[in-house]
Tab-separated table of C-alpha atoms in Angstrom:
chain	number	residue	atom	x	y	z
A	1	UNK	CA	-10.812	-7.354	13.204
A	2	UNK	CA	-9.469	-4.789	11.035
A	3	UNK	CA	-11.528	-1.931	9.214
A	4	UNK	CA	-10.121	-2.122	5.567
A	5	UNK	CA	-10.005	1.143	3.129
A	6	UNK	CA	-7.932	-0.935	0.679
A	7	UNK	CA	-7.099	-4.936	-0.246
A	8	UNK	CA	-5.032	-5.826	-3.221
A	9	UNK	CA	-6.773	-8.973	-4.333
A	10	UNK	CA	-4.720	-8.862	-7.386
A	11	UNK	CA	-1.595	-9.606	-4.923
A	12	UNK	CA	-3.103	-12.206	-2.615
A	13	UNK	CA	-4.340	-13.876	-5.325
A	14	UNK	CA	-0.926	-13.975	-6.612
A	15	UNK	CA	0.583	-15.168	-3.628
A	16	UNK	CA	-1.714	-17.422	-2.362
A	17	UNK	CA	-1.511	-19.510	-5.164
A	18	UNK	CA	2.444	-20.058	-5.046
A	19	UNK	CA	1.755	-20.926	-1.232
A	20	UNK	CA	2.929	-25.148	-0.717
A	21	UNK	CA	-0.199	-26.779	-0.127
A	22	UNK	CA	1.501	-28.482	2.649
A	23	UNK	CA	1.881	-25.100	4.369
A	24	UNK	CA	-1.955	-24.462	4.108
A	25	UNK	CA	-3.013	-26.047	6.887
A	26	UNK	CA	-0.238	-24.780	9.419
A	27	UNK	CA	-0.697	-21.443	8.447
A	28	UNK	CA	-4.276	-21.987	8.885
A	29	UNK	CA	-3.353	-22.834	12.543
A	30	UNK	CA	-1.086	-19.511	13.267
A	31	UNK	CA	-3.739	-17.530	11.373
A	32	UNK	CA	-7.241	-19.073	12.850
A	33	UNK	CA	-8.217	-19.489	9.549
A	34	UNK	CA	-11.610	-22.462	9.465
A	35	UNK	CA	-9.157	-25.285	8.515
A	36	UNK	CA	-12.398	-26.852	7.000
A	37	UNK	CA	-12.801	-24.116	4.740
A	38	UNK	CA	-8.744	-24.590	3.985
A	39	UNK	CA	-8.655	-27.798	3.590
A	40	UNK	CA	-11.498	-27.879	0.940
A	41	UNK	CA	-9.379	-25.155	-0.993
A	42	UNK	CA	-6.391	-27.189	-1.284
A	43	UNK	CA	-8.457	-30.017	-2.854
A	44	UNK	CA	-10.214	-27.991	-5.230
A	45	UNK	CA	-8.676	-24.824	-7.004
A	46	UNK	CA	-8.793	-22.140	-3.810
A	47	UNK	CA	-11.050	-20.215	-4.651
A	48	UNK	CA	-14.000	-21.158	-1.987
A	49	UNK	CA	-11.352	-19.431	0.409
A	50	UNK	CA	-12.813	-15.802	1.281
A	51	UNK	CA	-10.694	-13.006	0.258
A	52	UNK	CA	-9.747	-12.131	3.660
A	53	UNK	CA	-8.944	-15.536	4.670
A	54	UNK	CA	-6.457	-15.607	2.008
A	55	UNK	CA	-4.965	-12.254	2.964
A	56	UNK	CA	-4.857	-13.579	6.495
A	57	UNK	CA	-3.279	-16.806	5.042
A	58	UNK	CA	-1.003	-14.924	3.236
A	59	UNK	CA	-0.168	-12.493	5.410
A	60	UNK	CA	0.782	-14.866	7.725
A	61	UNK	CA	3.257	-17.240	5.359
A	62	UNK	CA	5.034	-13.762	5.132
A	63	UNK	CA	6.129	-12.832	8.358
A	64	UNK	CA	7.060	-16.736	9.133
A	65	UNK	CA	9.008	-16.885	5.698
A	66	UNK	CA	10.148	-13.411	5.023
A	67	UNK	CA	11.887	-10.600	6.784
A	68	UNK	CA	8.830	-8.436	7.516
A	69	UNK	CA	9.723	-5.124	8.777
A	70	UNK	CA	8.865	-1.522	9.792
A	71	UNK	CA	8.810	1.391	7.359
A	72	UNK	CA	11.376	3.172	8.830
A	73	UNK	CA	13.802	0.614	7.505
A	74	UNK	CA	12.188	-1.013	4.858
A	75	UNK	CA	12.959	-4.414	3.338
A	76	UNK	CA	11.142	-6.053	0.432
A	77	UNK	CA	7.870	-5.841	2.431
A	78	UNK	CA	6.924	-3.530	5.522
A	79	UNK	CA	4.566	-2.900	7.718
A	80	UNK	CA	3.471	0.354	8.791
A	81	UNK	CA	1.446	2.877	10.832
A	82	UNK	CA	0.537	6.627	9.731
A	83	UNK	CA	-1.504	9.375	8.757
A	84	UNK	CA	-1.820	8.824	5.320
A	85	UNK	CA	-3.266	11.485	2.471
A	86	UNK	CA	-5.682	9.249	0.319
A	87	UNK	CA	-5.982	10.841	-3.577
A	88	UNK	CA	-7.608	8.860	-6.171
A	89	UNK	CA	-11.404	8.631	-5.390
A	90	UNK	CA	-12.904	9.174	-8.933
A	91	UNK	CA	-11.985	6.689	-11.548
A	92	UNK	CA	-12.953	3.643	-10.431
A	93	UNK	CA	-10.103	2.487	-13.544
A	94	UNK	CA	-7.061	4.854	-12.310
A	95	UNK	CA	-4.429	5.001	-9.955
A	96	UNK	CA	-4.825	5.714	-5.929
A	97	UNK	CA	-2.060	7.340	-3.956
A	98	UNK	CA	-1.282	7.386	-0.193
A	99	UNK	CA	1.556	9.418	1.741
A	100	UNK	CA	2.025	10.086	4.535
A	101	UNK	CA	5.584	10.783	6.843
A	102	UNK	CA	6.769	9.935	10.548
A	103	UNK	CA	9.745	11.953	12.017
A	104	UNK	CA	12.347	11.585	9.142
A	105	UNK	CA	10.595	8.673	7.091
A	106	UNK	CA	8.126	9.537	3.767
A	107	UNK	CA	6.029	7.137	2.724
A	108	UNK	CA	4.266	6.976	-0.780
A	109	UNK	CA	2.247	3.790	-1.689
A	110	UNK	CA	0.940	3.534	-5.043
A	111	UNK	CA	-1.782	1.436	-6.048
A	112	UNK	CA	-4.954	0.530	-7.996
A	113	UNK	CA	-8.381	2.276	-7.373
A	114	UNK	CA	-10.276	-0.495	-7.900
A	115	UNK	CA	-9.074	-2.313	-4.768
A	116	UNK	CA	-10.876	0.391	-2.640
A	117	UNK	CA	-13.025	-0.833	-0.618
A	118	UNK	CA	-16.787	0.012	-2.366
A	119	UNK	CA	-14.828	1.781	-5.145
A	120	UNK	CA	-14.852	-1.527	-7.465
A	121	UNK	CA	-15.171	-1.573	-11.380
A	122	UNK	CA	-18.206	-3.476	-13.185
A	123	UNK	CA	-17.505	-6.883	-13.480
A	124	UNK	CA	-17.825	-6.493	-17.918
A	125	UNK	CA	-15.007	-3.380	-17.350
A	126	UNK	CA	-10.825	-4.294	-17.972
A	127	UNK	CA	-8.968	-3.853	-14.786
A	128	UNK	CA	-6.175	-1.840	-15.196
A	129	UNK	CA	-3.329	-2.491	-12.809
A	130	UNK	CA	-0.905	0.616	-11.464
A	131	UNK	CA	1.521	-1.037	-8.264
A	132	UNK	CA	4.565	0.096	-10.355
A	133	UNK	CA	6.981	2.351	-10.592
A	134	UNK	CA	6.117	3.611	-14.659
A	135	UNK	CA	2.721	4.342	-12.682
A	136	UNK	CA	3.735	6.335	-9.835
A	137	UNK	CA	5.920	8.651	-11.917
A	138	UNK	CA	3.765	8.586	-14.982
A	139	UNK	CA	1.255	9.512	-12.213
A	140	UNK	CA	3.639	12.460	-11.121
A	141	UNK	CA	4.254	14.114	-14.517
A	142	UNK	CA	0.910	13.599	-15.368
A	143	UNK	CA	-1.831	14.012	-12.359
A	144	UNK	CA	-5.584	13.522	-13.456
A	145	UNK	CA	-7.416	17.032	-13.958
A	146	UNK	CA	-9.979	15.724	-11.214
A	147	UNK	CA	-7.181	15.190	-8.808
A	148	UNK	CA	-6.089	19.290	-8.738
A	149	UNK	CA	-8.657	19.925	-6.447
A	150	UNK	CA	-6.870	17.680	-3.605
A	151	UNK	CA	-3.216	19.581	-4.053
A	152	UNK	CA	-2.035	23.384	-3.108
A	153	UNK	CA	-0.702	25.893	-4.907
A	154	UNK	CA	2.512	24.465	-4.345
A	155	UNK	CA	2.006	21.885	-7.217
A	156	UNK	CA	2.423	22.806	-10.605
A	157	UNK	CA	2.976	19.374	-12.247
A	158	UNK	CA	7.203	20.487	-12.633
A	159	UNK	CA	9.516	18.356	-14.220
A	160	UNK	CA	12.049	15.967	-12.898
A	161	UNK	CA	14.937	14.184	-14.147
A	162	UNK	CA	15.408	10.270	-14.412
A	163	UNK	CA	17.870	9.800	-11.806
A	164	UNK	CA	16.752	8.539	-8.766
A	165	UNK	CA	17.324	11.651	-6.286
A	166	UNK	CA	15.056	13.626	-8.674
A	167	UNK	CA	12.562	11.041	-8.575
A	168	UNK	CA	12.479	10.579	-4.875
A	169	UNK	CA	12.573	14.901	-4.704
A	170	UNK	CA	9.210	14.543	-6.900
A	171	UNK	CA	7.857	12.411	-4.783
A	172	UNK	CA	8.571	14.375	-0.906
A	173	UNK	CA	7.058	17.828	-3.562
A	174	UNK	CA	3.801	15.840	-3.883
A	175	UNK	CA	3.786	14.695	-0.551
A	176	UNK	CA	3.803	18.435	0.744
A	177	UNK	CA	0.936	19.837	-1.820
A	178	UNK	CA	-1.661	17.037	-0.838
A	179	UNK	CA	-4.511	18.674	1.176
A	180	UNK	CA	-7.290	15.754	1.415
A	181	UNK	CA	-7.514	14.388	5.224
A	182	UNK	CA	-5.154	12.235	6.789
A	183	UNK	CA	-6.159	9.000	7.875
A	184	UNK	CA	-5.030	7.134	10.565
A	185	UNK	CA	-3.599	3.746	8.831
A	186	UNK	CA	-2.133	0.261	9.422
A	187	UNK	CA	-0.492	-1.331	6.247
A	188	UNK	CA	1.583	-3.855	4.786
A	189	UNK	CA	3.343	-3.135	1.475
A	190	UNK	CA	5.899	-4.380	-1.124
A	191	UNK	CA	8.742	-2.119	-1.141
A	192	UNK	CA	9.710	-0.708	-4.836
A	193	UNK	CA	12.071	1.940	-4.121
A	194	UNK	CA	13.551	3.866	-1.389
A	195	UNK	CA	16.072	7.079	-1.490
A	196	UNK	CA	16.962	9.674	0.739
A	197	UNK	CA	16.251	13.754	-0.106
A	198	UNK	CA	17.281	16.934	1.832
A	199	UNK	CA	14.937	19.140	2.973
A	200	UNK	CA	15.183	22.516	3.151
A	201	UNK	CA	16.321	22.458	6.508
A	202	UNK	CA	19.458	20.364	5.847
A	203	UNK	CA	18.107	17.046	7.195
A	204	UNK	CA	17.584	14.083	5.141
A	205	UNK	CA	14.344	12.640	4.174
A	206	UNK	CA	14.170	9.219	4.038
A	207	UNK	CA	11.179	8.172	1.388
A	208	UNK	CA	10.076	4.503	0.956
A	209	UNK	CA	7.761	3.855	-2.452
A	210	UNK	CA	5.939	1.108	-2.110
A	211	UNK	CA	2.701	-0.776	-3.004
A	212	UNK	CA	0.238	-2.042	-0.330
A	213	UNK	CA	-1.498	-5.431	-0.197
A	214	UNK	CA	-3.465	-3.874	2.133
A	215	UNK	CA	-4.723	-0.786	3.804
A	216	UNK	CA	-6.814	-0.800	7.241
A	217	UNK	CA	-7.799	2.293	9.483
A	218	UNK	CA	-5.831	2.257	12.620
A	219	UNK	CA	-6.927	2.382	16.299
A	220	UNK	CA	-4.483	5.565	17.281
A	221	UNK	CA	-6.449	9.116	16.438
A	222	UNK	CA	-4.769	12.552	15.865
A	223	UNK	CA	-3.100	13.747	18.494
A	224	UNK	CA	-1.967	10.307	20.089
A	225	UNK	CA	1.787	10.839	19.181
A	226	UNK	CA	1.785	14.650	19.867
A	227	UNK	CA	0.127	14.964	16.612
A	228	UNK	CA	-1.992	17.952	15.265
């Protein structure tokens, strides 16, 4: 069982639909999904699925149809395990952003708030959907007021150019200035960009931008990997 912070219905929604329905039942199988439950879906428009049955569904046609891989070297989706930096608790309608880095690898998944878990919008309210690139750098020219709070001094909101090794340098400066809590994090995400930076140091940076179908707290705690 997994503890969720965050699930992108929007995406397994997506997905789940474009899955064969001859599929449906196998996957059921390899994912102990109640083939009942399944098999009901298929006949009728799959929506008396739960939501985390289809993630689990979906979840699993990816790693038997797709190269799934780590985030250290990403492909078009990755898995994941960190301390990530959560900003975006406060508009139920705005953007949520979580970073978070391992050795030589930065990772900075953009998403929607609404797919917090307990953070959701009325039902009557417009979702408003931010999993995309124009949203994580509108996001970095242009952070919320209410979000100042959660970065240091460090951030000022400077300006970047549009090439892509100023974009991914934005990105590693944000990464640095968060100061909300890590928390210990499984996830799986769609890759949407990935670059390399130098640090000050004169190493390279790897960063991955992605957005995450899903979010979960992870069983390792601070200090586990020699961490602080």
């Amino acid at each position: 069982m997994r503890y969720y912070i965050y699930v992108s219905t929007a995406k397994v929604d997506m997905l789940y639909g474009q899955i064969p329905p001859k599929l449906l039942r196998r996957l059921a199988v390899e994912a102990k999904v109640d083939l009942k439950v399944v098999s009901v879906a298929v006949q009728s428009s799959r929506t008396d699925t739960s939501a985390y049955d289809r993630l689990d569904l979906v979840e699993t046609y990816l790693e038997r149809e797709f190269d799934v891989s780590w985030m250290s070297e990403p492909t078009a989706w990755f898995r994941g395990d960190l301390a990530l930096r959560i900003a975006g608790y406060g508009d139920a309608n705005g953007p949520t952003l979580m970073m978070g880095a391992d050795g030589d690898t930065l990772v900075a998944l953009i998403g929607s708030a609404h797919h917090l878990i307990g953070y959701q919008v009325a039902p009557d309210m417009p979702k408003v959907g931010f999993s995309g690139l124009p949203s994580m750098f509108g996001l970095l020219r242009d952070f919320p007021p209410e979000w100042e709070p959660q970065m240091n001094v460090r951030w000022r909101g400077r300006g970047f150019g549009t090439d892509s090794y100023s974009l991914m340098r934005e990105v590693a400066q944000c990464a640095e200035a968060l100061t909300v809590p890590p928390v210990h994090c499984e996830f799986l995400a769609r890759q949407l960009m990935r670059g390399t930076v130098m640090r000050e140091d004169g190493r390279e940076l790897a960063v991955v931008i992605g957005t995450p179908m899903y979010v979960a707290m992870s069983d390792r705690k601070p200090g586990d990997d020699g961490e602080a």
